[in-house]
Amino acid sequence: KDIGSDPLQIGNYKIFATKVNHITASYSFTIVGPEGNALVYTGDTGPTEELWEMTKARKIKALIIEVALPDAMKDRAELTGHLTPSLFAKEVNKMTRIPEKIYISHIKPLFRKTIEEELNRLSGLPIEILRDDMVIMI
């Protein structure tokens, strides 16, 4: 569910907040620039519908999304509101258009190698693991 019907306006940018599926309150943020290009950021989230509804009519250039647990922990991920590589792939396929770049965040360090291997098996998605020093231009 969206927080209010009006976006937050900062300069020429509009920011939309959308509630996502997590064990505690968590939101995604869609930042739309003056040219209509958008960046979607979601921290903790499990499978959701509202976020993808919000993005349908937008030109999403980049998506930052979590993949916290490996596929072997799918049940735990769904229970706590997180994504595994296979759940992530299902979520991205709910989008009208695949973004030019998808950045993966919030990988649990203990499972990093396994998650990276599972993500590498997904074909056709422009995935990159988010780094601390990364600058993203859209």
PDB file of C-alpha atoms in Angstrom, residues 46-135:
ATOM      1  CA  GLY A  46       9.696 -10.824  -0.038  1.00  0.00           C
ATOM      2  CA  PRO A  47       7.364 -11.566  -2.935  1.00  0.00           C
ATOM      3  CA  THR A  48       5.098  -8.553  -3.489  1.00  0.00           C
ATOM      4  CA  GLU A  49       2.527  -7.235  -5.939  1.00  0.00           C
ATOM      5  CA  GLU A  50       2.136  -3.568  -4.966  1.00  0.00           C
ATOM      6  CA  LEU A  51       5.655  -2.578  -5.957  1.00  0.00           C
ATOM      7  CA  TRP A  52       5.338  -4.014  -9.453  1.00  0.00           C
ATOM      8  CA  GLU A  53       1.930  -2.365  -9.912  1.00  0.00           C
ATOM      9  CA  MET A  54       3.548   0.969  -8.983  1.00  0.00           C
ATOM     10  CA  THR A  55       6.288   0.515 -11.589  1.00  0.00           C
ATOM     11  CA  LYS A  56       4.125  -0.598 -14.545  1.00  0.00           C
ATOM     12  CA  ALA A  57       3.824   2.787 -16.246  1.00  0.00           C
ATOM     13  CA  ARG A  58       7.337   3.978 -15.404  1.00  0.00           C
ATOM     14  CA  LYS A  59      10.634   3.947 -17.300  1.00  0.00           C
ATOM     15  CA  ILE A  60      12.634   1.987 -14.744  1.00  0.00           C
ATOM     16  CA  LYS A  61      16.296   2.351 -15.677  1.00  0.00           C
ATOM     17  CA  ALA A  62      17.715   0.664 -12.583  1.00  0.00           C
ATOM     18  CA  LEU A  63      16.440  -1.573  -9.796  1.00  0.00           C
ATOM     19  CA  ILE A  64      18.171  -2.134  -6.469  1.00  0.00           C
ATOM     20  CA  ILE A  65      16.713  -5.208  -4.808  1.00  0.00           C
ATOM     21  CA  GLU A  66      17.719  -7.627  -2.091  1.00  0.00           C
ATOM     22  CA  VAL A  67      18.552 -11.297  -2.462  1.00  0.00           C
ATOM     23  CA  ALA A  68      19.289 -12.265   1.117  1.00  0.00           C
ATOM     24  CA  LEU A  69      19.129 -16.057   1.187  1.00  0.00           C
ATOM     25  CA  PRO A  70      19.991 -19.024  -1.072  1.00  0.00           C
ATOM     26  CA  ASP A  71      17.314 -21.069  -2.835  1.00  0.00           C
ATOM     27  CA  ALA A  72      17.671 -23.879  -0.262  1.00  0.00           C
ATOM     28  CA  MET A  73      16.191 -21.442   2.299  1.00  0.00           C
ATOM     29  CA  LYS A  74      13.141 -20.470   0.213  1.00  0.00           C
ATOM     30  CA  ASP A  75      10.648 -21.347   2.982  1.00  0.00           C
ATOM     31  CA  ARG A  76      12.494 -19.192   5.517  1.00  0.00           C
ATOM     32  CA  ALA A  77      12.803 -16.369   2.995  1.00  0.00           C
ATOM     33  CA  GLU A  78       9.050 -16.373   2.306  1.00  0.00           C
ATOM     34  CA  LEU A  79       8.249 -16.553   6.033  1.00  0.00           C
ATOM     35  CA  THR A  80      10.454 -13.568   6.911  1.00  0.00           C
ATOM     36  CA  GLY A  81       9.919 -11.460   3.781  1.00  0.00           C
ATOM     37  CA  HIS A  82      13.170 -11.910   1.888  1.00  0.00           C
ATOM     38  CA  LEU A  83      14.166 -13.128  -1.561  1.00  0.00           C
ATOM     39  CA  THR A  84      16.261 -16.015  -2.856  1.00  0.00           C
ATOM     40  CA  PRO A  85      17.640 -16.016  -6.417  1.00  0.00           C
ATOM     41  CA  SER A  86      14.649 -17.996  -7.755  1.00  0.00           C
ATOM     42  CA  LEU A  87      12.125 -15.807  -5.894  1.00  0.00           C
ATOM     43  CA  PHE A  88      13.957 -12.718  -7.184  1.00  0.00           C
ATOM     44  CA  ALA A  89      13.655 -13.999 -10.775  1.00  0.00           C
ATOM     45  CA  LYS A  90       9.895 -14.484 -10.335  1.00  0.00           C
ATOM     46  CA  GLU A  91       9.546 -10.967  -8.937  1.00  0.00           C
ATOM     47  CA  VAL A  92      11.487  -9.338 -11.784  1.00  0.00           C
ATOM     48  CA  ASN A  93       9.343 -11.195 -14.312  1.00  0.00           C
ATOM     49  CA  LYS A  94       6.308  -9.376 -12.865  1.00  0.00           C
ATOM     50  CA  MET A  95       7.698  -6.128 -14.287  1.00  0.00           C
ATOM     51  CA  THR A  96       6.329  -4.768 -17.561  1.00  0.00           C
ATOM     52  CA  ARG A  97       9.895  -4.134 -18.781  1.00  0.00           C
ATOM     53  CA  ILE A  98      13.180  -5.420 -17.382  1.00  0.00           C
ATOM     54  CA  PRO A  99      15.363  -2.489 -16.225  1.00  0.00           C
ATOM     55  CA  GLU A 100      18.659  -1.751 -17.981  1.00  0.00           C
ATOM     56  CA  LYS A 101      20.474  -2.709 -14.783  1.00  0.00           C
ATOM     57  CA  ILE A 102      19.523  -4.703 -11.691  1.00  0.00           C
ATOM     58  CA  TYR A 103      21.702  -4.285  -8.630  1.00  0.00           C
ATOM     59  CA  ILE A 104      21.570  -6.971  -5.946  1.00  0.00           C
ATOM     60  CA  SER A 105      21.920  -5.896  -2.314  1.00  0.00           C
ATOM     61  CA  HIS A 106      21.569  -7.317   1.200  1.00  0.00           C
ATOM     62  CA  ILE A 107      23.274 -10.651   0.542  1.00  0.00           C
ATOM     63  CA  LYS A 108      23.828 -12.446   3.854  1.00  0.00           C
ATOM     64  CA  PRO A 109      27.643 -12.866   4.076  1.00  0.00           C
ATOM     65  CA  LEU A 110      27.435 -16.517   5.140  1.00  0.00           C
ATOM     66  CA  PHE A 111      25.611 -17.388   1.900  1.00  0.00           C
ATOM     67  CA  ARG A 112      27.306 -14.963  -0.516  1.00  0.00           C
ATOM     68  CA  LYS A 113      29.156 -17.547  -2.624  1.00  0.00           C
ATOM     69  CA  THR A 114      26.071 -19.765  -3.028  1.00  0.00           C
ATOM     70  CA  ILE A 115      23.804 -16.817  -3.849  1.00  0.00           C
ATOM     71  CA  GLU A 116      26.257 -15.477  -6.436  1.00  0.00           C
ATOM     72  CA  GLU A 117      26.448 -18.923  -8.067  1.00  0.00           C
ATOM     73  CA  GLU A 118      22.639 -19.173  -8.151  1.00  0.00           C
ATOM     74  CA  LEU A 119      22.314 -15.653  -9.593  1.00  0.00           C
ATOM     75  CA  ASN A 120      24.888 -16.498 -12.278  1.00  0.00           C
ATOM     76  CA  ARG A 121      22.597 -19.316 -13.468  1.00  0.00           C
ATOM     77  CA  LEU A 122      19.802 -16.840 -14.223  1.00  0.00           C
ATOM     78  CA  SER A 123      20.010 -15.960 -17.899  1.00  0.00           C
ATOM     79  CA  GLY A 124      19.077 -12.779 -19.649  1.00  0.00           C
ATOM     80  CA  LEU A 125      18.958 -10.507 -16.598  1.00  0.00           C
ATOM     81  CA  PRO A 126      21.373  -7.540 -16.359  1.00  0.00           C
ATOM     82  CA  ILE A 127      22.472  -8.335 -12.790  1.00  0.00           C
ATOM     83  CA  GLU A 128      25.323  -6.760 -10.848  1.00  0.00           C
ATOM     84  CA  ILE A 129      26.142  -7.149  -7.160  1.00  0.00           C
ATOM     85  CA  LEU A 130      25.963  -3.770  -5.423  1.00  0.00           C
ATOM     86  CA  ARG A 131      29.278  -2.562  -3.987  1.00  0.00           C
ATOM     87  CA  ASP A 132      29.852  -0.051  -1.195  1.00  0.00           C
ATOM     88  CA  ASP A 133      31.751   2.384  -3.454  1.00  0.00           C
ATOM     89  CA  MET A 134      29.384   2.167  -6.417  1.00  0.00           C
ATOM     90  CA  VAL A 135      27.954   5.272  -8.117  1.00  0.00           C
TER      91      VAL A 135
END
